[in-house]
Amino acid sequence: MLIDELNSARLAKPFEVLGLQPNPNGNGFVLRAWLPGAKSCRALTLRGKEEICVLNVINPDGLFEKVMEDVKAPFHYVFEVVYNDSKIEIVDPYQFRDEAFYGLNTMYESPENIYKTLGAQLIELEVDGVKVKGTKFAVYAPSATSVAVIGDFNFWDGRRHPMARSLLGHWVLFVPDLGAGQRYKFEIKDNNGNRLPHKADPVGFYHEQYPSFASIISDQTTYEWHDQEWQKAQQCDKLTRPMSIYEVHLASWKRKADGSSLNYRELAKELVDYCKEMGYTHIELLPVMEYPFSGSWGYQPTGLFAPTSRFGGIDDFKFFVDTCHRNNIGVILDWVPAHFPTDAHGLARFDGTPVYEYEDPRRGWHPDWNSLIYDFGRDTVRNFLVASALIWLDYYHVDGLRVDAVASMLYWDYSRKDGEWIPNVNGGNINYEAVSFLKWFNETVYAKYPGAVTIAEESTAFTGVSRPTYTGGLGFGFKWNMGWMHDSLEYMAQDPYFRKYHHGEMSFSMIYAYNENFILSISHDEVTHGKHSMLYKMPGDEWQQAANLRSFLAYQYGHPGKVLNFMGTEIAQGNEWNHDAGLDWWLLQYDKHKGVQALVKDLNHFYQQNEVLWANDYDPDCFRWLDVSDAEHSVFAMLRTLPEKGGNAAKSGNVKDEIMMVSNFTPVPYVAYRLGVPRPGTYKVVFNTDDKKYWGSGYSTGPESMVASNISWQGQYHSLVLDLPPLATVFIKRVGD
């Protein structure tokens, strides 16, 4: 019976029984209302609020009905409803069938239609000369037998607003007079009619924190952007632009006196001012997409379309991004399409079936993170994920996305033993569906936002990660250089006496440096879980540790590739990163930490001011080793070259600029160290990590200007002599003929 379906919230086709229905006898209409707890109901005109009729009580639980045989045409109306203690007017949702279903037929024409159609969309209708504002809800739950939207507006009662099912499995309803700020969820019955835990909106723009995890209706049109000039300037080739990235976990960058985190608007002041002063070109944020467990650092997200409400509202987050842009700082977000958590309010078995995940746990369960893996072969999932990437470039104006855990997506046997995974159709371990998805993701991002960047965290030697899809690559703009990170940190961890036996570890990266568009990343993963801080990875006494760190950081900036460092490295924090506390800013009262911070600040500005250090990162003709074989002294010397426009860097006559970097990774200063150089002329040390202002020893490198002699050395026709400070990296430029 109808009343049983209504009372048990199992009505799947509300537009066929509620609202204004054709009279079964063929004469006029039947007006039917479902208003649990109501005592009486009458219908009024939408315009003028004149009485149309009084509905009869069909069932005391709240079912009302009026047969109107003389009415010839449909009409719009508002209910005046009397409860025990109140009288209110309700614009009946069930008179707006076409409006509820509008847009679903274009859902998969383009991924951005997902976040422009699904979720909670604020709309305004013109009906009988009256403007009707409200919220249109739409959610994908193909195996559900019924779905209702619930919230504060209906006492979280699943009986009051049953939704209607589309042919494609979306459930829809337009609820008038429902605006921004209202909390809501979906009450879903599985294919056996069992009620599931209330679900947050998968395409919700904003969500509450524990314990409710409720979604909140939000208006995406209220913020006024001021970054138009920045947006225009970003239509350029990022491969030839400087990128010094400051990786940040917002909750633990800085804490207030009471231990709470800064909000988005406070971060827009303090973090942006800090990055501008320090000379960083970009901020990369650990995931800000809504996530339930703070200890996941954001890598277990449940709300891929929503900035976390921990730090403020969606306009507050937009203000943060806008402020970054107005200060010439780009914003990159970590994005996690590899897996998602099993929280009951999230995506896991969303309608009682695996809507988003692979069903077989040998494909759909991630043993490393106890999370579920997206089904990359399902069109609805692929569209959902790509839409969740595009919204950040569209509504939030971010400049790029760094894709987490790409390797775990590419391989069926990632972190699995034999028998724990299912081979592909060819019997191999490559997930062709994930490969296809990643290619489509990159193609879509660059087609719609050519000024954006995509970055892969991919830890294997998978071919062509940052190569165009038309050449067979995955299409990413950049890839983190995990090999360089591992090898260089292994080298730096050695006692300087033994580094000569590990010399190849430091230079090996140049064997494959041009296979991908690499970013040299020292990320959050390297300073937690017992790996020690960057400072305490370094051997030696207190001075040597700081000197090692300074020398290594300068080596990183001189090496071909863009640069990324995690927060805290720049102040030589001794403790490992703790996501539950702020950085140890108090350390800056000590000269050692002030010195490292000053070094990073000067490095960033020096890096940006010298085009030769970033304009040709991915051109092998613009790099050469000057000295890579001096293992006995643990010295490395490289030359970065900037050719004249249209010139060939391999030919010295076409050189616009060049800079040499020499690193001495021992605590022993070397007097009169001879260095081969490609051209005669006058040279000068322009940056020295051993400078006293960086808490260095201040060891002299020799005369302020050095003249290259005609003595051939290390394969070069000329050479110069300088003194190399201990545990130091120096940059040398040719300043005259």
XYZ file of C-alpha atoms in Angstrom:
737
model
C 0.000 0.000 0.000
C 1.055 3.607 -0.618
C 0.849 4.546 3.051
C 3.189 1.684 3.949
C 5.743 2.810 1.362
C 5.530 6.370 2.636
C 5.794 5.465 6.313
C 8.732 3.130 5.748
C 10.496 5.582 3.379
C 10.474 3.093 0.519
C 8.757 5.196 -2.134
C 10.878 5.072 -5.294
C 8.573 6.961 -7.690
C 7.173 9.922 -5.722
C 6.315 11.968 -8.821
C 3.831 9.273 -9.855
C 1.769 9.487 -6.662
C 2.478 12.824 -4.927
C 1.664 16.322 -6.102
C -0.828 16.993 -8.865
C -1.802 13.735 -10.610
C -4.297 13.030 -13.430
C -7.580 11.716 -12.017
C -7.811 7.969 -12.770
C -11.376 8.405 -14.049
C -10.139 10.839 -16.661
C -11.795 13.941 -15.235
C -9.547 16.637 -13.767
C -6.777 16.018 -11.252
C -5.997 14.634 -7.823
C -3.832 16.731 -5.508
C -1.987 14.562 -3.002
C 0.351 15.607 -0.192
C 2.511 13.621 2.213
C 3.090 15.688 5.348
C 3.926 13.486 8.365
C 2.577 14.938 11.604
C 0.324 17.537 9.936
C -3.221 18.174 11.172
C -4.602 19.947 8.122
C -3.561 21.192 4.712
C -4.971 23.549 2.144
C -3.617 24.541 -1.263
C -3.037 28.191 -2.177
C -2.042 29.801 -5.456
C 1.650 30.399 -5.764
C 0.984 33.968 -6.773
C -1.399 35.865 -4.505
C -1.792 33.005 -2.013
C -5.494 32.563 -2.772
C -7.194 29.384 -1.627
C -7.511 26.666 -4.230
C -8.864 23.882 -2.045
C -8.728 22.166 1.319
C -7.223 18.698 1.180
C -8.906 15.821 2.938
C -7.163 13.640 5.498
C -6.706 10.231 3.892
C -4.526 8.803 6.653
C -3.775 10.359 10.054
C -0.072 9.674 9.559
C -0.026 12.648 7.167
C -1.494 11.669 3.799
C -3.817 14.302 2.313
C -5.752 14.293 -0.924
C -8.234 16.345 -2.919
C -10.055 15.230 -6.072
C -10.723 18.170 -8.443
C -12.741 16.874 -11.388
C -13.569 20.343 -12.705
C -9.949 21.498 -13.056
C -8.925 21.402 -16.712
C -5.206 22.291 -16.589
C -2.276 21.745 -14.237
C -1.379 24.554 -11.855
C 1.320 25.489 -9.332
C 0.561 25.861 -5.676
C 1.794 26.204 -2.129
C 0.573 24.224 0.854
C -0.528 25.928 4.049
C 0.074 23.249 6.664
C -1.076 23.220 10.268
C 0.848 21.236 12.863
C 0.126 20.951 16.577
C 2.118 24.051 17.446
C 2.629 25.901 14.165
C 1.332 26.868 10.739
C 3.733 27.077 7.826
C 3.708 27.410 4.050
C 5.443 24.744 1.979
C 6.070 24.946 -1.749
C 5.511 21.323 -2.696
C 8.635 19.730 -4.252
C 6.513 17.223 -6.155
C 5.156 19.786 -8.599
C 8.638 20.221 -10.126
C 9.309 16.912 -11.819
C 10.937 18.283 -14.994
C 13.110 20.662 -12.979
C 14.322 17.801 -10.783
C 15.403 15.679 -13.743
C 16.818 18.551 -15.792
C 20.426 18.107 -16.911
C 20.758 14.381 -16.309
C 20.731 13.635 -20.039
C 23.960 15.650 -20.453
C 25.621 14.198 -17.359
C 28.411 12.334 -19.121
C 28.970 14.600 -22.107
C 31.775 16.290 -20.159
C 33.163 15.487 -16.694
C 32.500 18.954 -15.250
C 28.779 18.282 -15.660
C 29.151 16.026 -12.624
C 29.772 18.897 -10.215
C 27.404 21.192 -12.092
C 24.504 18.708 -11.940
C 24.959 16.262 -9.065
C 25.150 17.125 -5.388
C 23.198 20.067 -4.010
C 22.740 22.750 -6.669
C 21.206 26.105 -5.784
C 18.726 27.115 -8.491
C 16.010 29.689 -9.072
C 12.826 29.053 -11.057
C 10.339 31.494 -12.578
C 6.859 30.023 -11.929
C 3.620 31.932 -12.587
C 5.571 35.149 -12.346
C 6.964 34.142 -8.978
C 10.636 33.376 -8.302
C 11.059 30.082 -6.516
C 14.509 29.519 -5.048
C 15.671 26.195 -3.718
C 18.134 23.341 -3.934
C 18.164 20.545 -6.463
C 19.585 17.313 -5.078
C 20.962 14.560 -7.291
C 22.941 11.495 -6.233
C 24.083 8.377 -8.052
C 22.917 5.172 -6.347
C 22.006 2.727 -9.144
C 21.213 -0.312 -6.981
C 19.184 1.479 -4.311
C 15.489 0.686 -3.955
C 14.765 4.129 -2.481
C 16.644 7.293 -1.556
C 15.570 10.288 0.518
C 17.307 13.565 1.250
C 17.391 14.314 4.963
C 18.566 17.253 7.035
C 17.717 19.831 9.629
C 14.979 21.090 7.314
C 12.997 17.838 7.688
C 14.157 16.640 11.121
C 16.456 14.062 9.478
C 13.315 12.076 8.698
C 13.700 9.882 5.620
C 9.908 9.767 5.128
C 9.521 13.439 4.268
C 11.486 13.956 1.045
C 11.638 10.760 -1.037
C 13.683 11.211 -4.200
C 12.896 9.958 -7.690
C 15.005 7.514 -9.665
C 16.225 8.218 -13.193
C 16.794 5.587 -15.835
C 20.560 5.874 -15.309
C 20.416 5.333 -11.557
C 20.472 8.934 -10.324
C 18.036 10.005 -7.624
C 16.738 13.568 -7.848
C 14.526 16.097 -6.104
C 14.149 19.871 -6.127
C 13.308 21.244 -2.662
C 12.044 24.842 -2.730
C 13.022 27.414 -0.113
C 16.151 25.504 0.835
C 19.291 27.644 0.705
C 22.995 27.710 1.516
C 24.050 26.691 4.995
C 21.562 23.849 5.443
C 22.923 20.469 6.508
C 21.902 17.320 4.625
C 22.675 13.681 3.908
C 21.114 10.865 1.927
C 19.127 8.005 3.429
C 19.567 5.029 1.101
C 17.875 1.622 1.075
C 19.909 -1.136 -0.551
C 18.617 -3.600 -3.127
C 17.065 -5.655 -0.321
C 15.321 -2.648 1.167
C 17.671 -2.368 4.143
C 18.553 1.113 5.350
C 22.236 1.954 5.077
C 24.176 4.341 7.327
C 23.359 7.883 6.282
C 25.648 8.958 3.463
C 27.364 12.297 2.941
C 27.075 13.747 -0.554
C 29.841 12.346 -2.818
C 29.720 15.591 -4.823
C 29.121 17.852 -1.841
C 30.944 21.188 -1.812
C 31.271 21.386 1.969
C 31.049 18.974 4.899
C 30.963 19.106 8.672
C 33.520 17.396 10.842
C 33.009 14.564 13.339
C 30.587 13.402 14.587
C 27.962 14.364 12.002
C 30.041 14.447 8.790
C 26.956 16.107 7.305
C 27.119 17.802 3.946
C 26.220 21.490 3.771
C 24.478 23.264 0.906
C 26.926 25.823 -0.470
C 26.889 28.677 -2.947
C 29.818 28.619 -5.375
C 28.966 32.000 -6.917
C 29.504 34.396 -4.014
C 33.291 34.858 -4.083
C 34.705 37.685 -6.217
C 38.113 36.778 -7.635
C 40.983 39.246 -8.068
C 43.566 37.043 -9.802
C 42.829 37.791 -13.442
C 46.358 39.021 -14.159
C 47.827 35.919 -12.578
C 45.575 33.657 -14.642
C 46.661 35.354 -17.872
C 50.323 35.041 -16.967
C 50.022 31.287 -16.392
C 49.377 30.490 -20.055
C 53.000 29.496 -20.543
C 55.260 26.464 -20.693
C 55.933 25.479 -17.084
C 58.922 23.376 -18.127
C 60.828 26.583 -18.814
C 59.701 28.460 -15.700
C 61.177 28.458 -12.177
C 59.517 26.173 -9.645
C 60.677 26.220 -6.045
C 57.847 24.476 -4.205
C 57.134 24.724 -0.475
C 55.188 21.622 0.560
C 52.829 22.392 3.435
C 50.483 20.562 5.771
C 48.098 23.351 6.725
C 47.105 21.950 10.109
C 50.670 21.814 11.400
C 52.545 24.636 9.688
C 51.902 26.963 12.591
C 49.677 26.665 15.664
C 48.068 29.306 17.849
C 48.794 29.642 21.545
C 45.799 27.426 22.365
C 47.120 24.684 20.067
C 44.548 25.218 17.305
C 45.481 25.513 13.637
C 45.357 28.701 11.614
C 42.297 29.114 9.400
C 42.362 29.773 5.665
C 42.246 33.551 6.053
C 44.962 33.571 8.701
C 47.068 31.339 6.457
C 46.403 33.738 3.583
C 48.233 36.333 5.639
C 50.921 34.458 7.537
C 51.786 31.581 5.198
C 51.610 33.668 2.041
C 53.693 36.479 3.540
C 56.250 33.913 4.679
C 56.486 32.196 1.287
C 56.758 35.529 -0.487
C 59.572 36.650 1.804
C 61.309 33.283 1.454
C 61.118 33.411 -2.331
C 59.104 30.266 -3.040
C 57.288 30.225 -6.367
C 54.640 27.670 -5.380
C 52.920 26.228 -2.348
C 51.944 22.583 -2.537
C 49.292 21.562 -0.021
C 48.892 18.093 1.379
C 45.311 17.109 0.505
C 42.692 19.650 1.539
C 39.841 17.608 0.060
C 37.603 16.729 2.996
C 38.822 13.786 5.053
C 37.474 12.330 8.321
C 40.698 11.274 10.079
C 43.306 13.948 10.778
C 46.007 11.315 11.186
C 45.696 10.420 7.500
C 47.132 13.898 6.639
C 44.342 14.122 4.058
C 45.349 11.028 2.097
C 42.102 9.223 3.003
C 39.554 11.663 1.537
C 35.783 11.244 1.520
C 34.868 14.591 -0.051
C 36.848 15.074 -3.251
C 34.855 18.176 -4.243
C 35.095 20.048 -0.935
C 37.895 21.934 0.833
C 38.112 20.674 4.374
C 35.995 22.646 6.819
C 38.755 22.355 9.455
C 40.105 25.729 8.363
C 37.001 27.600 7.209
C 34.445 27.797 4.417
C 34.747 27.495 0.661
C 35.013 31.264 0.194
C 37.764 31.313 2.808
C 39.703 28.733 0.816
C 39.164 30.729 -2.370
C 40.462 33.803 -0.549
C 43.612 31.855 0.357
C 44.230 30.835 -3.269
C 43.397 34.342 -4.489
C 45.873 35.857 -2.016
C 48.585 33.462 -3.179
C 48.031 34.549 -6.761
C 48.022 38.241 -5.926
C 51.439 37.636 -4.391
C 52.707 35.711 -7.446
C 52.636 32.336 -5.730
C 51.114 29.305 -7.436
C 49.007 26.727 -5.602
C 49.357 22.989 -6.189
C 47.092 20.488 -4.433
C 47.755 16.862 -3.645
C 44.899 14.840 -5.178
C 44.167 11.227 -4.235
C 42.362 9.189 -6.924
C 44.096 5.956 -5.953
C 41.991 4.877 -2.979
C 39.401 5.977 -0.424
C 38.540 5.053 3.193
C 35.849 2.693 4.410
C 34.054 5.210 6.669
C 30.341 4.426 6.767
C 29.283 7.923 5.688
C 31.565 7.844 2.642
C 31.765 6.082 -0.708
C 32.258 2.514 0.501
C 29.428 0.299 -0.842
C 27.531 3.497 -1.351
C 24.152 1.970 -2.220
C 24.895 -1.427 -0.699
C 26.952 -2.413 -3.724
C 30.460 -1.391 -4.873
C 29.461 1.748 -6.777
C 32.964 3.246 -6.730
C 35.328 0.372 -5.867
C 36.385 -2.870 -7.508
C 34.218 -5.621 -6.048
C 36.901 -8.311 -5.806
C 39.196 -7.476 -2.857
C 42.158 -8.717 -4.885
C 41.622 -5.578 -6.921
C 39.496 -3.383 -4.713
C 41.317 -3.515 -1.360
C 44.573 -1.715 -0.637
C 46.631 -3.659 1.931
C 49.027 -0.784 2.676
C 46.391 1.725 3.711
C 43.390 -0.489 4.560
C 41.341 1.383 2.009
C 39.303 0.734 -1.112
C 40.521 1.158 -4.687
C 38.480 2.964 -7.307
C 37.214 0.909 -10.245
C 39.105 2.695 -13.027
C 37.345 0.674 -15.703
C 33.882 2.012 -14.889
C 32.808 5.099 -16.832
C 30.826 6.565 -13.951
C 33.872 6.324 -11.678
C 36.232 7.776 -14.271
C 33.925 10.741 -14.841
C 33.507 11.219 -11.107
C 37.265 11.289 -10.514
C 38.137 13.564 -13.428
C 35.339 15.913 -12.359
C 36.817 15.966 -8.862
C 40.095 17.137 -10.394
C 38.582 19.749 -12.689
C 36.545 21.466 -9.973
C 39.733 22.616 -8.216
C 41.029 24.201 -11.410
C 37.618 25.653 -12.199
C 35.878 26.812 -9.012
C 38.998 27.167 -6.853
C 41.537 28.458 -9.428
C 44.374 26.184 -8.280
C 47.363 25.910 -10.593
C 48.117 22.228 -10.514
C 47.457 18.789 -9.106
C 50.028 16.385 -7.749
C 48.605 12.867 -8.059
C 49.394 10.683 -5.067
C 50.414 7.017 -5.183
C 50.431 6.621 -8.966
C 52.503 3.443 -8.750
C 49.803 1.776 -6.655
C 47.341 2.524 -9.456
C 49.502 1.228 -12.279
C 50.293 -2.246 -10.946
C 47.842 -4.947 -9.912
C 50.514 -6.555 -7.719
C 51.536 -3.363 -5.906
C 52.279 -4.440 -2.284
C 50.673 -7.822 -2.947
C 52.058 -11.329 -2.769
C 51.477 -14.077 -5.305
C 47.868 -15.184 -5.223
C 46.691 -11.854 -3.793
C 46.142 -10.197 -7.161
C 44.502 -10.905 -10.502
C 46.580 -10.505 -13.691
C 45.393 -8.412 -16.602
C 43.992 -9.945 -19.805
C 47.538 -10.564 -21.034
C 48.629 -12.218 -17.820
C 50.697 -9.231 -16.695
C 50.650 -6.909 -13.718
C 49.816 -3.592 -15.433
C 46.378 -2.171 -14.679
C 45.361 -1.123 -18.185
C 42.231 0.535 -16.812
C 44.277 2.806 -14.541
C 46.691 3.592 -17.373
C 43.772 4.584 -19.581
C 42.234 6.652 -16.796
C 45.442 8.576 -16.075
C 45.933 9.355 -19.752
C 42.373 10.632 -20.040
C 42.747 12.663 -16.848
C 45.862 14.417 -18.160
C 44.428 14.980 -21.619
C 41.290 16.503 -20.122
C 43.117 18.764 -17.687
C 45.510 20.152 -20.289
C 42.780 20.544 -22.911
C 40.583 22.588 -20.577
C 43.317 24.291 -18.533
C 46.502 24.500 -20.618
C 48.177 26.685 -17.996
C 47.813 24.041 -15.296
C 50.358 21.411 -14.267
C 49.897 17.785 -13.321
C 52.556 15.996 -11.285
C 52.923 12.282 -10.641
C 54.250 10.718 -7.479
C 55.413 7.541 -9.186
C 58.130 5.502 -7.533
C 58.962 2.971 -10.257
C 60.576 3.134 -13.668
C 57.250 3.050 -15.533
C 57.978 4.397 -18.999
C 56.824 7.830 -20.116
C 55.033 9.097 -17.012
C 55.678 12.717 -18.004
C 55.563 12.178 -21.725
C 52.618 13.097 -23.994
C 49.900 10.520 -24.462
C 50.285 10.727 -28.249
C 53.761 9.264 -27.835
C 52.495 6.529 -25.523
C 53.144 8.353 -22.253
C 50.777 8.952 -19.359
C 50.643 12.678 -20.105
C 51.768 14.175 -16.789
C 53.625 17.467 -16.894
C 56.124 16.428 -14.212
C 57.185 13.486 -12.108
C 58.718 13.424 -8.652
C 62.282 12.103 -8.837
C 62.074 9.444 -6.156
C 65.321 7.830 -7.318
C 67.300 11.043 -6.865
C 65.720 11.538 -3.454
C 66.615 8.041 -2.279
C 70.149 7.974 -3.658
C 71.135 11.471 -2.594
C 69.838 11.014 0.955
C 71.628 7.666 1.190
C 74.825 9.438 0.164
C 74.353 12.328 2.565
C 73.701 9.935 5.451
C 77.202 8.469 5.066
C 80.051 9.648 7.222
C 82.106 11.946 4.952
C 85.062 9.618 5.294
C 83.096 6.848 3.570
C 81.329 8.992 0.959
C 84.064 8.274 -1.561
C 82.795 4.699 -1.650
C 79.283 5.928 -2.511
C 80.270 8.590 -5.025
C 78.159 7.076 -7.802
C 74.973 7.348 -5.763
C 75.117 11.114 -5.955
C 75.799 11.290 -9.687
C 73.626 8.382 -10.847
C 70.552 10.601 -11.243
C 72.065 12.234 -14.320
C 72.056 8.875 -16.115
C 68.263 9.080 -16.354
C 67.648 12.778 -15.634
C 66.168 13.425 -19.075
C 63.918 10.373 -19.234
C 61.193 12.392 -17.484
C 60.403 15.973 -16.509
C 61.602 15.560 -12.946
C 60.929 17.515 -9.767
C 63.623 16.980 -7.126
C 61.397 16.304 -4.142
C 62.255 16.115 -0.467
C 58.719 15.614 0.790
C 56.846 14.998 4.035
C 57.383 11.246 3.624
C 61.114 11.714 4.273
C 60.764 13.354 7.694
C 58.384 11.080 9.568
C 57.887 7.487 10.743
C 61.384 7.207 12.184
C 63.216 8.558 9.136
C 64.491 11.589 11.103
C 64.317 15.230 10.153
C 66.468 16.477 7.305
C 68.915 17.982 9.798
C 69.312 14.760 11.748
C 69.737 12.658 8.634
C 73.101 14.380 8.312
C 76.181 12.932 10.042
C 78.685 14.699 12.249
C 78.572 17.140 15.099
C 76.146 20.052 15.371
C 78.064 22.293 12.984
C 78.670 19.532 10.456
C 75.017 18.523 10.396
C 73.956 22.061 9.544
C 76.762 22.431 7.007
C 75.813 19.150 5.344
C 72.209 20.290 5.103
C 73.129 23.669 3.648
C 75.451 22.117 1.102
C 72.895 19.507 0.098
C 70.095 22.045 -0.361
C 72.263 24.158 -2.635
C 73.212 21.028 -4.579
C 69.497 20.351 -5.043
C 68.903 23.831 -6.448
C 71.816 23.514 -8.860
C 70.862 20.066 -10.136
C 68.645 19.988 -13.279
C 64.955 19.732 -12.382
C 62.409 21.729 -10.435
C 62.697 21.838 -6.624
C 60.388 20.823 -3.756
C 61.041 20.805 -0.010
C 58.723 20.090 2.890
C 58.067 22.707 5.533
C 60.500 22.688 8.451
C 63.503 21.793 6.315
C 64.174 25.494 5.771
C 64.567 26.102 9.510
C 66.609 22.936 10.102
C 64.009 21.488 12.437
C 65.492 18.746 14.567
C 62.321 16.875 15.431
C 60.494 14.766 12.920
C 57.348 16.307 11.532
C 54.368 15.929 13.885
C 50.993 16.487 12.242
C 49.448 17.259 15.632
C 51.751 20.202 16.399
C 53.155 23.262 14.688
C 56.706 23.553 13.421
C 59.379 24.402 15.984
C 59.509 28.093 15.101
C 61.137 28.832 18.448
C 64.357 27.399 16.989
C 64.862 30.622 15.051
C 66.218 32.259 18.185
C 69.403 30.278 17.507
C 71.981 31.263 14.883
C 72.203 27.762 13.407
C 68.542 27.686 12.463
C 68.419 31.319 11.429
C 71.408 30.596 9.216
C 69.761 27.707 7.380
C 66.578 29.750 6.944
C 68.615 32.652 5.534
C 70.364 30.237 3.189
C 67.065 28.869 1.812
C 65.694 32.382 1.415
C 68.772 33.501 -0.502
C 68.816 30.275 -2.514
C 65.236 30.831 -3.644
C 65.920 34.379 -4.745
C 69.250 33.424 -6.342
C 67.502 30.583 -8.169
C 64.771 32.828 -9.561
C 67.229 35.526 -10.587
C 69.366 33.110 -12.602
C 67.434 31.843 -15.597
C 70.203 29.395 -16.348
C 69.130 27.341 -13.297
C 65.586 26.642 -14.552
C 64.965 27.631 -18.177
C 66.521 24.488 -19.674
C 66.093 21.904 -16.933
C 65.061 19.264 -19.456
C 67.575 19.950 -22.232
C 70.612 17.631 -21.958
C 72.696 20.041 -24.076
C 72.461 22.592 -21.263
C 74.233 20.466 -18.641
C 77.634 18.903 -18.322
C 79.740 17.483 -15.549
C 82.936 19.423 -15.036
C 84.119 17.000 -12.384
C 82.238 13.830 -11.517
C 85.139 11.437 -10.915
C 86.841 12.968 -7.878
C 85.526 10.380 -5.435
C 88.644 10.663 -3.280
C 87.759 14.240 -2.355
C 83.949 13.792 -2.619
C 83.755 16.780 -4.945
C 81.146 17.286 -7.657
C 81.236 20.089 -10.206
C 78.617 20.753 -12.846
C 77.968 23.393 -15.477
C 74.506 24.763 -16.288
C 74.275 26.632 -19.579
C 71.710 29.000 -21.044
C 72.024 29.325 -24.816
C 71.129 32.364 -26.824
C 67.622 32.171 -28.218
C 67.650 29.591 -30.953
C 71.211 28.629 -30.138
C 72.812 25.347 -29.180
C 74.219 25.251 -25.665
C 76.745 22.664 -26.718
C 78.499 25.331 -28.743
C 80.139 27.883 -26.482
C 79.662 30.683 -28.983
C 75.906 30.574 -28.438
C 76.004 30.930 -24.656
C 73.854 33.634 -23.087
C 74.695 32.678 -19.503
C 76.306 29.875 -17.564
C 76.873 28.985 -13.958
C 79.032 26.380 -12.291
C 78.205 24.567 -9.072
C 80.923 22.900 -7.012
C 80.163 20.812 -3.925
C 82.691 19.626 -1.372
C 81.001 16.956 0.719
C 83.846 16.514 3.201
C 84.702 18.582 6.285
C 88.179 19.150 4.829
C 88.805 22.448 2.974
C 90.736 22.057 -0.270
C 93.351 24.691 -1.082
C 94.067 25.596 -4.693
C 91.555 23.174 -6.129
C 91.811 23.262 -9.915
C 88.552 23.236 -11.868
C 88.276 22.860 -15.627
C 86.126 25.513 -17.323
C 84.941 25.728 -20.933
C 85.874 29.351 -21.654
C 88.575 31.849 -20.724
C 87.646 34.933 -18.724
C 87.077 36.242 -15.227
C 85.032 34.191 -12.758
C 83.493 34.962 -9.378
C 81.937 32.963 -6.542
C 78.371 34.324 -6.399
C 76.911 32.009 -3.755
C 78.605 30.141 -0.944
C 76.777 27.978 1.605
C 79.758 28.335 3.969
C 79.186 32.062 4.370
C 79.121 33.178 8.020
C 75.638 34.645 7.591
C 74.439 31.067 7.108
C 76.300 29.866 10.245
C 79.127 28.660 8.017
C 82.817 28.802 8.790
C 83.464 31.720 6.472
C 86.373 29.904 4.869
C 87.763 32.003 2.034
C 87.422 30.760 -1.523
C 90.383 32.873 -2.589
C 90.482 36.137 -4.553
C 87.150 37.777 -5.270
C 87.796 37.398 -8.990
C 89.487 34.405 -10.605
C 91.003 34.439 -14.074
C 90.862 31.202 -16.039
C 94.242 30.112 -17.334
C 95.000 28.251 -20.538
C 95.880 25.113 -18.603
C 93.716 22.259 -19.855
C 92.006 20.302 -17.118
C 89.349 17.599 -16.896
C 88.675 17.715 -20.602
C 88.325 21.504 -20.718
C 90.705 23.857 -22.524
C 90.876 26.244 -19.558
C 90.886 26.029 -15.792
C 90.807 28.142 -12.685
C 91.974 27.638 -9.126
C 89.995 28.295 -5.961
C 89.835 27.153 -2.373
C 86.862 24.921 -1.561
C 85.283 25.455 1.878
C 84.412 22.412 3.996
C 80.982 20.795 3.562
C 79.966 23.530 1.200
C 78.465 24.183 -2.198
C 79.521 27.236 -4.183
C 78.121 28.726 -7.371
C 80.567 30.369 -9.774
C 79.759 32.656 -12.686
C 81.791 34.032 -15.539
C 81.613 37.799 -15.114
C 83.992 39.109 -17.782
C 86.252 38.310 -20.738
